[in-house]
PDB file of C-alpha atoms in Angstrom:
ATOM      1  CA  MET Y   3      81.531 136.109  88.766  1.00  0.00           C
ATOM      2  CA  PRO Y   4      81.907 132.938  86.605  1.00  0.00           C
ATOM      3  CA  TYR Y   5      80.398 134.882  83.695  1.00  0.00           C
ATOM      4  CA  LEU Y   6      82.817 137.794  84.162  1.00  0.00           C
ATOM      5  CA  GLU Y   7      85.706 135.348  84.427  1.00  0.00           C
ATOM      6  CA  SER Y   8      84.572 133.758  81.164  1.00  0.00           C
ATOM      7  CA  LEU Y   9      84.544 137.204  79.545  1.00  0.00           C
ATOM      8  CA  ARG Y  10      88.099 137.823  80.707  1.00  0.00           C
ATOM      9  CA  VAL Y  11      89.211 134.469  79.324  1.00  0.00           C
ATOM     10  CA  PHE Y  12      87.546 135.108  75.981  1.00  0.00           C
ATOM     11  CA  VAL Y  13      89.126 138.565  75.651  1.00  0.00           C
ATOM     12  CA  ARG Y  14      92.637 137.287  76.426  1.00  0.00           C
ATOM     13  CA  VAL Y  15      92.258 134.267  74.133  1.00  0.00           C
ATOM     14  CA  VAL Y  16      91.291 136.539  71.246  1.00  0.00           C
ATOM     15  CA  GLU Y  17      94.158 138.939  72.027  1.00  0.00           C
ATOM     16  CA  LEU Y  18      96.764 136.174  72.292  1.00  0.00           C
ATOM     17  CA  GLY Y  19      95.308 133.901  69.608  1.00  0.00           C
ATOM     18  CA  SER Y  20      95.475 130.773  71.749  1.00  0.00           C
ATOM     19  CA  ILE Y  21      93.469 129.140  74.519  1.00  0.00           C
ATOM     20  CA  THR Y  22      96.700 127.882  76.076  1.00  0.00           C
ATOM     21  CA  ALA Y  23      98.291 131.346  76.030  1.00  0.00           C
ATOM     22  CA  GLY Y  24      95.124 133.049  77.255  1.00  0.00           C
ATOM     23  CA  GLY Y  25      94.711 130.573  80.080  1.00  0.00           C
ATOM     24  CA  ARG Y  26      98.369 130.814  81.065  1.00  0.00           C
ATOM     25  CA  ASP Y  27      98.126 134.595  81.164  1.00  0.00           C
ATOM     26  CA  LEU Y  28      95.205 134.289  83.603  1.00  0.00           C
ATOM     27  CA  ARG Y  29      96.879 131.472  85.557  1.00  0.00           C
ATOM     28  CA  MET Y  30      94.487 128.710  84.607  1.00  0.00           C
ATOM     29  CA  SER Y  31      94.925 125.448  82.740  1.00  0.00           C
ATOM     30  CA  PRO Y  32      94.059 125.153  79.037  1.00  0.00           C
ATOM     31  CA  ALA Y  33      91.204 122.819  79.978  1.00  0.00           C
ATOM     32  CA  VAL Y  34      89.646 125.372  82.333  1.00  0.00           C
ATOM     33  CA  ALA Y  35      90.116 128.177  79.797  1.00  0.00           C
ATOM     34  CA  SER Y  36      88.537 126.036  77.075  1.00  0.00           C
ATOM     35  CA  ASN Y  37      85.547 125.306  79.320  1.00  0.00           C
ATOM     36  CA  ARG Y  38      85.073 129.038  79.924  1.00  0.00           C
ATOM     37  CA  ILE Y  39      84.866 129.598  76.157  1.00  0.00           C
ATOM     38  CA  LYS Y  40      82.423 126.685  75.784  1.00  0.00           C
ATOM     39  CA  ASP Y  41      80.260 128.142  78.565  1.00  0.00           C
ATOM     40  CA  LEU Y  42      79.937 131.390  76.610  1.00  0.00           C
ATOM     41  CA  GLU Y  43      79.163 129.604  73.339  1.00  0.00           C
ATOM     42  CA  THR Y  44      76.554 127.458  75.086  1.00  0.00           C
ATOM     43  CA  ARG Y  45      75.044 130.510  76.766  1.00  0.00           C
ATOM     44  CA  PHE Y  46      74.578 132.302  73.438  1.00  0.00           C
ATOM     45  CA  GLY Y  47      74.119 129.297  71.176  1.00  0.00           C
ATOM     46  CA  VAL Y  48      76.758 130.499  68.683  1.00  0.00           C
ATOM     47  CA  ARG Y  49      80.355 129.725  67.782  1.00  0.00           C
ATOM     48  CA  LEU Y  50      82.654 132.519  68.913  1.00  0.00           C
ATOM     49  CA  LEU Y  51      86.011 131.145  67.763  1.00  0.00           C
ATOM     50  CA  ASN Y  52      87.324 129.250  64.744  1.00  0.00           C
ATOM     51  CA  ARG Y  53      90.559 127.297  64.770  1.00  0.00           C
ATOM     52  CA  THR Y  54      92.932 127.852  61.843  1.00  0.00           C
ATOM     53  CA  THR Y  55      96.125 125.903  61.189  1.00  0.00           C
ATOM     54  CA  ARG Y  56      98.071 128.382  63.341  1.00  0.00           C
ATOM     55  CA  LYS Y  57      95.766 129.939  65.923  1.00  0.00           C
ATOM     56  CA  LEU Y  58      92.248 130.692  67.069  1.00  0.00           C
ATOM     57  CA  VAL Y  59      90.456 133.566  65.402  1.00  0.00           C
ATOM     58  CA  PRO Y  60      87.067 135.008  66.302  1.00  0.00           C
ATOM     59  CA  THR Y  61      84.083 134.394  64.050  1.00  0.00           C
ATOM     60  CA  GLU Y  62      82.192 137.417  62.770  1.00  0.00           C
ATOM     61  CA  ILE Y  63      79.900 137.183  65.785  1.00  0.00           C
ATOM     62  CA  GLY Y  64      82.909 136.524  68.019  1.00  0.00           C
ATOM     63  CA  ARG Y  65      84.643 139.696  66.801  1.00  0.00           C
ATOM     64  CA  ALA Y  66      81.560 141.803  67.569  1.00  0.00           C
ATOM     65  CA  PHE Y  67      81.246 140.138  70.961  1.00  0.00           C
ATOM     66  CA  TYR Y  68      84.939 140.707  71.668  1.00  0.00           C
ATOM     67  CA  ASP Y  69      84.592 144.459  71.087  1.00  0.00           C
ATOM     68  CA  SER Y  70      81.719 144.645  73.568  1.00  0.00           C
ATOM     69  CA  ALA Y  71      83.317 142.256  76.072  1.00  0.00           C
ATOM     70  CA  GLN Y  72      86.534 144.270  76.012  1.00  0.00           C
ATOM     71  CA  ARG Y  73      84.615 147.441  76.877  1.00  0.00           C
ATOM     72  CA  VAL Y  74      82.887 145.617  79.746  1.00  0.00           C
ATOM     73  CA  ILE Y  75      86.205 144.435  81.180  1.00  0.00           C
ATOM     74  CA  GLU Y  76      87.757 147.883  80.783  1.00  0.00           C
ATOM     75  CA  SER Y  77      84.778 149.508  82.520  1.00  0.00           C
ATOM     76  CA  LEU Y  78      84.981 146.993  85.356  1.00  0.00           C
ATOM     77  CA  ASP Y  79      88.722 147.593  85.746  1.00  0.00           C
ATOM     78  CA  GLU Y  80      88.148 151.347  85.790  1.00  0.00           C
ATOM     79  CA  ALA Y  81      85.427 150.965  88.429  1.00  0.00           C
ATOM     80  CA  GLU Y  82      87.738 148.847  90.586  1.00  0.00           C
ATOM     81  CA  ALA Y  83      90.482 151.445  90.143  1.00  0.00           C
ATOM     82  CA  VAL Y  84      88.156 154.170  91.423  1.00  0.00           C
ATOM     83  CA  VAL Y  85      87.279 152.111  94.498  1.00  0.00           C
ATOM     84  CA  SER Y  86      90.954 151.302  95.088  1.00  0.00           C
ATOM     85  CA  GLY Y  87      91.790 154.986  94.889  1.00  0.00           C
ATOM     86  CA  PHE Y  88      89.296 155.836  97.605  1.00  0.00           C
ATOM     87  CA  SER Y  89      90.129 152.851  99.800  1.00  0.00           C
ATOM     88  CA  GLY Y  90      93.901 153.294  99.582  1.00  0.00           C
ATOM     89  CA  THR Y  91      94.330 149.547  99.046  1.00  0.00           C
ATOM     90  CA  PRO Y  92      95.092 148.936  95.360  1.00  0.00           C
ATOM     91  CA  HIS Y  93      94.504 145.450  94.077  1.00  0.00           C
ATOM     92  CA  GLY Y  94      94.358 143.578  90.796  1.00  0.00           C
ATOM     93  CA  THR Y  95      96.835 142.603  88.103  1.00  0.00           C
ATOM     94  CA  ILE Y  96      99.497 144.696  86.363  1.00  0.00           C
ATOM     95  CA  ARG Y  97     100.874 143.377  83.066  1.00  0.00           C
ATOM     96  CA  ILE Y  98     104.398 144.636  82.449  1.00  0.00           C
ATOM     97  CA  THR Y  99     106.892 144.099  79.655  1.00  0.00           C
ATOM     98  CA  ALA Y 100     110.564 145.082  79.411  1.00  0.00           C
ATOM     99  CA  PRO Y 101     113.655 144.300  77.327  1.00  0.00           C
ATOM    100  CA  LEU Y 102     115.398 141.095  78.447  1.00  0.00           C
ATOM    101  CA  GLY Y 103     118.626 142.352  80.012  1.00  0.00           C
ATOM    102  CA  LEU Y 104     117.107 145.494  81.451  1.00  0.00           C
ATOM    103  CA  GLY Y 105     114.145 143.542  82.762  1.00  0.00           C
ATOM    104  CA  ARG Y 106     116.332 140.989  84.539  1.00  0.00           C
ATOM    105  CA  ARG Y 107     118.614 143.572  86.133  1.00  0.00           C
ATOM    106  CA  MET Y 108     116.234 146.394  87.009  1.00  0.00           C
ATOM    107  CA  ILE Y 109     112.574 145.456  86.818  1.00  0.00           C
ATOM    108  CA  ALA Y 110     112.386 141.869  88.090  1.00  0.00           C
ATOM    109  CA  PRO Y 111     113.936 142.721  91.501  1.00  0.00           C
ATOM    110  CA  LEU Y 112     111.342 145.476  91.987  1.00  0.00           C
ATOM    111  CA  VAL Y 113     108.323 143.195  91.652  1.00  0.00           C
ATOM    112  CA  PRO Y 114     108.600 141.322  95.006  1.00  0.00           C
ATOM    113  CA  ARG Y 115     109.381 144.566  96.837  1.00  0.00           C
ATOM    114  CA  PHE Y 116     106.358 146.336  95.382  1.00  0.00           C
ATOM    115  CA  CYS Y 117     104.017 143.413  96.004  1.00  0.00           C
ATOM    116  CA  ALA Y 118     105.250 143.162  99.602  1.00  0.00           C
ATOM    117  CA  ASP Y 119     103.993 146.725 100.158  1.00  0.00           C
ATOM    118  CA  TYR Y 120     100.769 146.100  98.199  1.00  0.00           C
ATOM    119  CA  PRO Y 121      99.750 142.459  98.771  1.00  0.00           C
ATOM    120  CA  GLY Y 122      96.528 142.906  96.809  1.00  0.00           C
ATOM    121  CA  VAL Y 123      98.467 143.465  93.575  1.00  0.00           C
ATOM    122  CA  GLU Y 124      99.663 140.730  91.222  1.00  0.00           C
ATOM    123  CA  VAL Y 125     102.296 141.323  88.533  1.00  0.00           C
ATOM    124  CA  ARG Y 126     102.677 139.528  85.195  1.00  0.00           C
ATOM    125  CA  LEU Y 127     106.175 140.335  83.894  1.00  0.00           C
ATOM    126  CA  ARG Y 128     107.054 139.450  80.294  1.00  0.00           C
ATOM    127  CA  LEU Y 129     110.621 140.034  79.084  1.00  0.00           C
ATOM    128  CA  SER Y 130     111.548 140.274  75.411  1.00  0.00           C
ATOM    129  CA  ASP Y 131     113.907 142.233  73.163  1.00  0.00           C
ATOM    130  CA  ARG Y 132     111.386 141.996  70.330  1.00  0.00           C
ATOM    131  CA  ASN Y 133     108.811 144.638  69.511  1.00  0.00           C
ATOM    132  CA  VAL Y 134     105.644 144.136  71.537  1.00  0.00           C
ATOM    133  CA  ASP Y 135     102.167 145.276  70.517  1.00  0.00           C
ATOM    134  CA  ILE Y 136     101.249 146.878  73.821  1.00  0.00           C
ATOM    135  CA  VAL Y 137      97.585 147.483  73.056  1.00  0.00           C
ATOM    136  CA  ALA Y 138      96.883 144.146  71.342  1.00  0.00           C
ATOM    137  CA  ASP Y 139      98.706 142.180  74.067  1.00  0.00           C
ATOM    138  CA  GLY Y 140      96.864 143.969  76.870  1.00  0.00           C
ATOM    139  CA  ILE Y 141     100.050 145.399  78.415  1.00  0.00           C
ATOM    140  CA  ASP Y 142      99.569 147.992  81.156  1.00  0.00           C
ATOM    141  CA  LEU Y 143     103.146 149.234  81.357  1.00  0.00           C
ATOM    142  CA  ALA Y 144     106.067 148.769  78.962  1.00  0.00           C
ATOM    143  CA  PHE Y 145     109.630 149.742  79.805  1.00  0.00           C
ATOM    144  CA  PHE Y 146     111.261 150.989  76.653  1.00  0.00           C
ATOM    145  CA  LEU Y 147     114.720 151.898  75.345  1.00  0.00           C
ATOM    146  CA  GLY Y 148     114.764 154.038  72.210  1.00  0.00           C
ATOM    147  CA  GLU Y 149     112.522 156.566  70.512  1.00  0.00           C
ATOM    148  CA  PRO Y 150     108.797 155.930  71.116  1.00  0.00           C
ATOM    149  CA  LYS Y 151     106.671 156.403  68.007  1.00  0.00           C
ATOM    150  CA  ASP Y 152     103.165 155.277  68.999  1.00  0.00           C
ATOM    151  CA  SER Y 153     101.065 158.406  69.605  1.00  0.00           C
ATOM    152  CA  ALA Y 154      98.273 156.251  71.080  1.00  0.00           C
ATOM    153  CA  LEU Y 155     100.438 155.612  74.144  1.00  0.00           C
ATOM    154  CA  LYS Y 156     101.563 157.867  76.982  1.00  0.00           C
ATOM    155  CA  TRP Y 157     105.367 158.237  77.214  1.00  0.00           C
ATOM    156  CA  ARG Y 158     107.062 158.900  80.544  1.00  0.00           C
ATOM    157  CA  ARG Y 159     110.783 159.526  80.260  1.00  0.00           C
ATOM    158  CA  ILE Y 160     112.946 158.335  83.164  1.00  0.00           C
ATOM    159  CA  ALA Y 161     116.533 158.932  82.016  1.00  0.00           C
ATOM    160  CA  ASP Y 162     118.948 158.937  79.102  1.00  0.00           C
ATOM    161  CA  CYS Y 163     120.680 155.585  78.680  1.00  0.00           C
ATOM    162  CA  LYS Y 164     124.313 156.202  77.732  1.00  0.00           C
ATOM    163  CA  ARG Y 165     125.947 153.574  75.553  1.00  0.00           C
ATOM    164  CA  ALA Y 166     129.468 152.452  74.695  1.00  0.00           C
ATOM    165  CA  LEU Y 167     131.209 150.527  71.942  1.00  0.00           C
ATOM    166  CA  VAL Y 168     133.203 147.739  73.556  1.00  0.00           C
ATOM    167  CA  ALA Y 169     135.444 144.826  72.640  1.00  0.00           C
ATOM    168  CA  SER Y 170     137.750 142.526  74.560  1.00  0.00           C
ATOM    169  CA  PRO Y 171     141.527 143.082  74.731  1.00  0.00           C
ATOM    170  CA  GLU Y 172     141.925 139.773  72.874  1.00  0.00           C
ATOM    171  CA  TYR Y 173     139.751 140.955  69.980  1.00  0.00           C
ATOM    172  CA  ILE Y 174     141.682 144.238  69.743  1.00  0.00           C
ATOM    173  CA  ALA Y 175     145.016 142.404  69.759  1.00  0.00           C
ATOM    174  CA  ALA Y 176     143.850 140.190  66.904  1.00  0.00           C
ATOM    175  CA  HIS Y 177     141.977 142.731  64.764  1.00  0.00           C
ATOM    176  CA  GLY Y 178     143.305 146.158  65.680  1.00  0.00           C
ATOM    177  CA  LEU Y 179     141.790 149.222  67.330  1.00  0.00           C
ATOM    178  CA  PRO Y 180     139.292 151.260  65.268  1.00  0.00           C
ATOM    179  CA  GLU Y 181     140.349 154.908  65.255  1.00  0.00           C
ATOM    180  CA  THR Y 182     137.389 156.438  63.372  1.00  0.00           C
ATOM    181  CA  PRO Y 183     133.733 155.413  62.908  1.00  0.00           C
ATOM    182  CA  ALA Y 184     134.541 154.459  59.305  1.00  0.00           C
ATOM    183  CA  ASP Y 185     136.943 151.793  60.612  1.00  0.00           C
ATOM    184  CA  LEU Y 186     133.978 149.828  61.959  1.00  0.00           C
ATOM    185  CA  ALA Y 187     133.355 148.611  58.400  1.00  0.00           C
ATOM    186  CA  ASN Y 188     136.428 146.401  58.787  1.00  0.00           C
ATOM    187  CA  HIS Y 189     135.296 144.784  62.030  1.00  0.00           C
ATOM    188  CA  ASN Y 190     132.855 142.109  63.134  1.00  0.00           C
ATOM    189  CA  CYS Y 191     130.049 144.133  64.728  1.00  0.00           C
ATOM    190  CA  LEU Y 192     127.736 142.176  67.024  1.00  0.00           C
ATOM    191  CA  LEU Y 193     124.150 143.022  66.125  1.00  0.00           C
ATOM    192  CA  LEU Y 194     120.913 143.027  68.100  1.00  0.00           C
ATOM    193  CA  ARG Y 195     118.340 141.864  65.588  1.00  0.00           C
ATOM    194  CA  TYR Y 196     115.012 140.078  65.464  1.00  0.00           C
ATOM    195  CA  PRO Y 197     112.786 138.801  62.635  1.00  0.00           C
ATOM    196  CA  ARG Y 198     111.538 141.593  60.336  1.00  0.00           C
ATOM    197  CA  SER Y 199     113.900 144.137  61.907  1.00  0.00           C
ATOM    198  CA  PRO Y 200     114.872 147.068  59.665  1.00  0.00           C
ATOM    199  CA  GLU Y 201     118.302 147.720  58.158  1.00  0.00           C
ATOM    200  CA  TYR Y 202     120.937 147.908  60.836  1.00  0.00           C
ATOM    201  CA  PHE Y 203     122.992 150.948  61.776  1.00  0.00           C
ATOM    202  CA  TRP Y 204     124.705 152.526  64.761  1.00  0.00           C
ATOM    203  CA  LEU Y 205     124.123 156.214  65.456  1.00  0.00           C
ATOM    204  CA  LEU Y 206     127.376 157.750  66.738  1.00  0.00           C
ATOM    205  CA  GLN Y 207     128.095 161.242  68.056  1.00  0.00           C
ATOM    206  CA  ALA Y 208     130.449 163.497  66.083  1.00  0.00           C
ATOM    207  CA  LYS Y 209     131.473 167.171  66.030  1.00  0.00           C
ATOM    208  CA  ASP Y 210     128.862 168.094  63.431  1.00  0.00           C
ATOM    209  CA  GLY Y 211     126.082 165.975  64.926  1.00  0.00           C
ATOM    210  CA  PRO Y 212     125.035 162.315  64.897  1.00  0.00           C
ATOM    211  CA  VAL Y 213     126.512 160.080  62.208  1.00  0.00           C
ATOM    212  CA  LYS Y 214     124.645 157.005  60.962  1.00  0.00           C
ATOM    213  CA  MET Y 215     127.084 154.142  60.453  1.00  0.00           C
ATOM    214  CA  MET Y 216     125.896 151.092  58.558  1.00  0.00           C
ATOM    215  CA  VAL Y 217     127.547 148.124  60.281  1.00  0.00           C
ATOM    216  CA  ASN Y 218     127.833 144.443  59.502  1.00  0.00           C
ATOM    217  CA  GLY Y 219     128.803 141.322  61.358  1.00  0.00           C
ATOM    218  CA  ARG Y 220     128.731 137.568  61.171  1.00  0.00           C
ATOM    219  CA  PHE Y 221     126.708 137.180  64.382  1.00  0.00           C
ATOM    220  CA  ASP Y 222     123.397 138.610  65.485  1.00  0.00           C
ATOM    221  CA  ALA Y 223     120.996 137.756  68.308  1.00  0.00           C
ATOM    222  CA  ASP Y 224     117.701 138.966  69.729  1.00  0.00           C
ATOM    223  CA  ASP Y 225     119.053 138.930  73.315  1.00  0.00           C
ATOM    224  CA  GLY Y 226     121.357 141.805  74.270  1.00  0.00           C
ATOM    225  CA  ASP Y 227     123.112 139.781  76.978  1.00  0.00           C
ATOM    226  CA  VAL Y 228     124.287 137.362  74.289  1.00  0.00           C
ATOM    227  CA  LEU Y 229     126.049 140.242  72.525  1.00  0.00           C
ATOM    228  CA  THR Y 230     127.877 141.167  75.738  1.00  0.00           C
ATOM    229  CA  ASP Y 231     128.913 137.527  76.210  1.00  0.00           C
ATOM    230  CA  TRP Y 232     130.233 137.392  72.639  1.00  0.00           C
ATOM    231  CA  ALA Y 233     132.195 140.603  73.176  1.00  0.00           C
ATOM    232  CA  LEU Y 234     133.700 139.172  76.380  1.00  0.00           C
ATOM    233  CA  ALA Y 235     134.656 136.039  74.430  1.00  0.00           C
ATOM    234  CA  GLY Y 236     136.589 138.125  71.900  1.00  0.00           C
ATOM    235  CA  GLU Y 237     134.175 137.653  69.008  1.00  0.00           C
ATOM    236  CA  GLY Y 238     133.587 141.278  67.991  1.00  0.00           C
ATOM    237  CA  ILE Y 239     132.480 144.814  68.846  1.00  0.00           C
ATOM    238  CA  ALA Y 240     129.233 145.409  70.714  1.00  0.00           C
ATOM    239  CA  ASN Y 241     127.149 148.552  71.181  1.00  0.00           C
ATOM    240  CA  ARG Y 242     125.839 148.165  74.725  1.00  0.00           C
ATOM    241  CA  PRO Y 243     124.238 150.271  77.465  1.00  0.00           C
ATOM    242  CA  ARG Y 244     126.874 151.534  79.894  1.00  0.00           C
ATOM    243  CA  TYR Y 245     125.099 150.120  82.915  1.00  0.00           C
ATOM    244  CA  GLU Y 246     125.647 146.649  81.438  1.00  0.00           C
ATOM    245  CA  VAL Y 247     129.351 146.986  80.648  1.00  0.00           C
ATOM    246  CA  ASN Y 248     130.825 149.510  83.117  1.00  0.00           C
ATOM    247  CA  GLU Y 249     131.860 146.722  85.495  1.00  0.00           C
ATOM    248  CA  HIS Y 250     133.575 144.805  82.680  1.00  0.00           C
ATOM    249  CA  ILE Y 251     135.393 147.959  81.521  1.00  0.00           C
ATOM    250  CA  ALA Y 252     136.583 148.712  85.055  1.00  0.00           C
ATOM    251  CA  ALA Y 253     137.876 145.145  85.430  1.00  0.00           C
ATOM    252  CA  GLY Y 254     139.696 145.229  82.079  1.00  0.00           C
ATOM    253  CA  ARG Y 255     137.567 142.488  80.536  1.00  0.00           C
ATOM    254  CA  LEU Y 256     136.272 144.961  77.929  1.00  0.00           C
ATOM    255  CA  VAL Y 257     137.791 148.104  76.409  1.00  0.00           C
ATOM    256  CA  GLU Y 258     135.754 151.137  75.390  1.00  0.00           C
ATOM    257  CA  LEU Y 259     136.272 152.011  71.711  1.00  0.00           C
ATOM    258  CA  LEU Y 260     135.938 155.382  69.980  1.00  0.00           C
ATOM    259  CA  PRO Y 261     135.283 157.341  73.199  1.00  0.00           C
ATOM    260  CA  GLN Y 262     135.220 160.522  71.096  1.00  0.00           C
ATOM    261  CA  ASN Y 263     132.342 159.041  69.036  1.00  0.00           C
ATOM    262  CA  THR Y 264     130.143 157.381  71.637  1.00  0.00           C
ATOM    263  CA  PRO Y 265     126.748 156.068  70.508  1.00  0.00           C
ATOM    264  CA  VAL Y 266     123.877 158.507  70.839  1.00  0.00           C
ATOM    265  CA  PRO Y 267     122.109 157.828  74.171  1.00  0.00           C
ATOM    266  CA  ALA Y 268     118.769 156.046  74.063  1.00  0.00           C
ATOM    267  CA  GLN Y 269     115.785 157.283  76.020  1.00  0.00           C
ATOM    268  CA  PHE Y 270     114.662 155.013  78.835  1.00  0.00           C
ATOM    269  CA  GLY Y 271     111.105 155.297  80.041  1.00  0.00           C
ATOM    270  CA  MET Y 272     107.640 153.792  80.234  1.00  0.00           C
ATOM    271  CA  LEU Y 273     104.807 153.486  77.735  1.00  0.00           C
ATOM    272  CA  THR Y 274     101.254 153.217  79.012  1.00  0.00           C
ATOM    273  CA  PRO Y 275      97.870 153.072  77.275  1.00  0.00           C
ATOM    274  CA  HIS Y 276      96.038 156.323  78.047  1.00  0.00           C
ATOM    275  CA  ARG Y 277      93.047 154.438  79.427  1.00  0.00           C
ATOM    276  CA  ARG Y 278      95.200 152.954  82.232  1.00  0.00           C
ATOM    277  CA  LEU Y 279      96.665 156.206  83.546  1.00  0.00           C
ATOM    278  CA  GLN Y 280      94.121 156.650  86.344  1.00  0.00           C
ATOM    279  CA  ASP Y 281      94.630 153.196  87.841  1.00  0.00           C
ATOM    280  CA  PRO Y 282      96.160 153.715  91.325  1.00  0.00           C
ATOM    281  CA  LYS Y 283      98.191 150.484  91.303  1.00  0.00           C
ATOM    282  CA  LEU Y 284      99.682 151.391  87.935  1.00  0.00           C
ATOM    283  CA  ARG Y 285     100.577 154.924  89.043  1.00  0.00           C
ATOM    284  CA  LEU Y 286     102.141 153.564  92.216  1.00  0.00           C
ATOM    285  CA  PHE Y 287     104.269 151.015  90.368  1.00  0.00           C
ATOM    286  CA  ALA Y 288     105.306 153.543  87.715  1.00  0.00           C
ATOM    287  CA  ASP Y 289     106.424 156.051  90.357  1.00  0.00           C
ATOM    288  CA  PHE Y 290     108.229 153.335  92.312  1.00  0.00           C
ATOM    289  CA  ALA Y 291     110.005 151.988  89.226  1.00  0.00           C
ATOM    290  CA  ALA Y 292     111.044 155.454  88.065  1.00  0.00           C
ATOM    291  CA  ARG Y 293     112.647 156.218  91.442  1.00  0.00           C
ATOM    292  CA  GLU Y 294     114.439 152.892  91.701  1.00  0.00           C
ATOM    293  CA  THR Y 295     115.766 152.617  88.137  1.00  0.00           C
ATOM    294  CA  ARG Y 296     117.013 156.184  87.633  1.00  0.00           C
ATOM    295  CA  SER Y 297     120.234 155.493  89.559  1.00  0.00           C
ATOM    296  CA  TYR Y 298     121.341 152.901  86.973  1.00  0.00           C
ATOM    297  CA  PHE Y 299     121.838 155.650  84.397  1.00  0.00           C
ATOM    298  CA  GLN Y 300     123.856 158.050  86.511  1.00  0.00           C
ATOM    299  CA  ASP Y 301     127.603 158.337  85.850  1.00  0.00           C
TER     300      ASP Y 301
END
């Protein structure tokens, strides 16, 4: 078992580019993770990793070893999944990622409930509004809003996420009410952006089909909840999922704009590497999450 644990540490360190990050992901200290790597290098009498100014990278031998070690770990996980399927007692770790706001509201509350029913399962939940490399980061299940493009992943649609353009009554009083999509060019649009994001536009519904509106604003953030807070503070117009702003609209804190040109709904669902689809604990969590989150998107 110590050797297999060392293999797992090595694989995660290579994938995350850091002994600290790899150890944290496996719930061990950097010192313990570093010792696991040293044990492997001592066992084989070769250097497996080189340290650059920014991160650890595998040596030529380390890269070849990583490819083989990854297959060993995957085969072991698949074997454990088969046993779990027959025993009816799933166990092991599920690595999940989700957008920040959605993850806080919908996914995080599900984790304790699921683990209470399946005490042999551990969940690693990582929340981020940035693009995540699901395969490279070893993610088992990614909740996703938008249009999935990676054909190497299995897409499971849960619901359409309706959206709304919103601003506070104070902002409207100060800057006027946009009456057409073109009027957005004269307003401070609050943008969800992250480093290396593409050009920014909002896709709005119209009589003749979707209309792409290039929008601009003085503020942007990589956390959607920040945009909602800015809108509530009267700083501009935000394009937000309805489940996040319906309560504010009902209370009069926000006003829906251009209801005849609502943003095109985004697909909400889950992305999973094909190799993980037969894992019982993953299927159970996916089914559970789909049932529990679907109600958020109903009118």
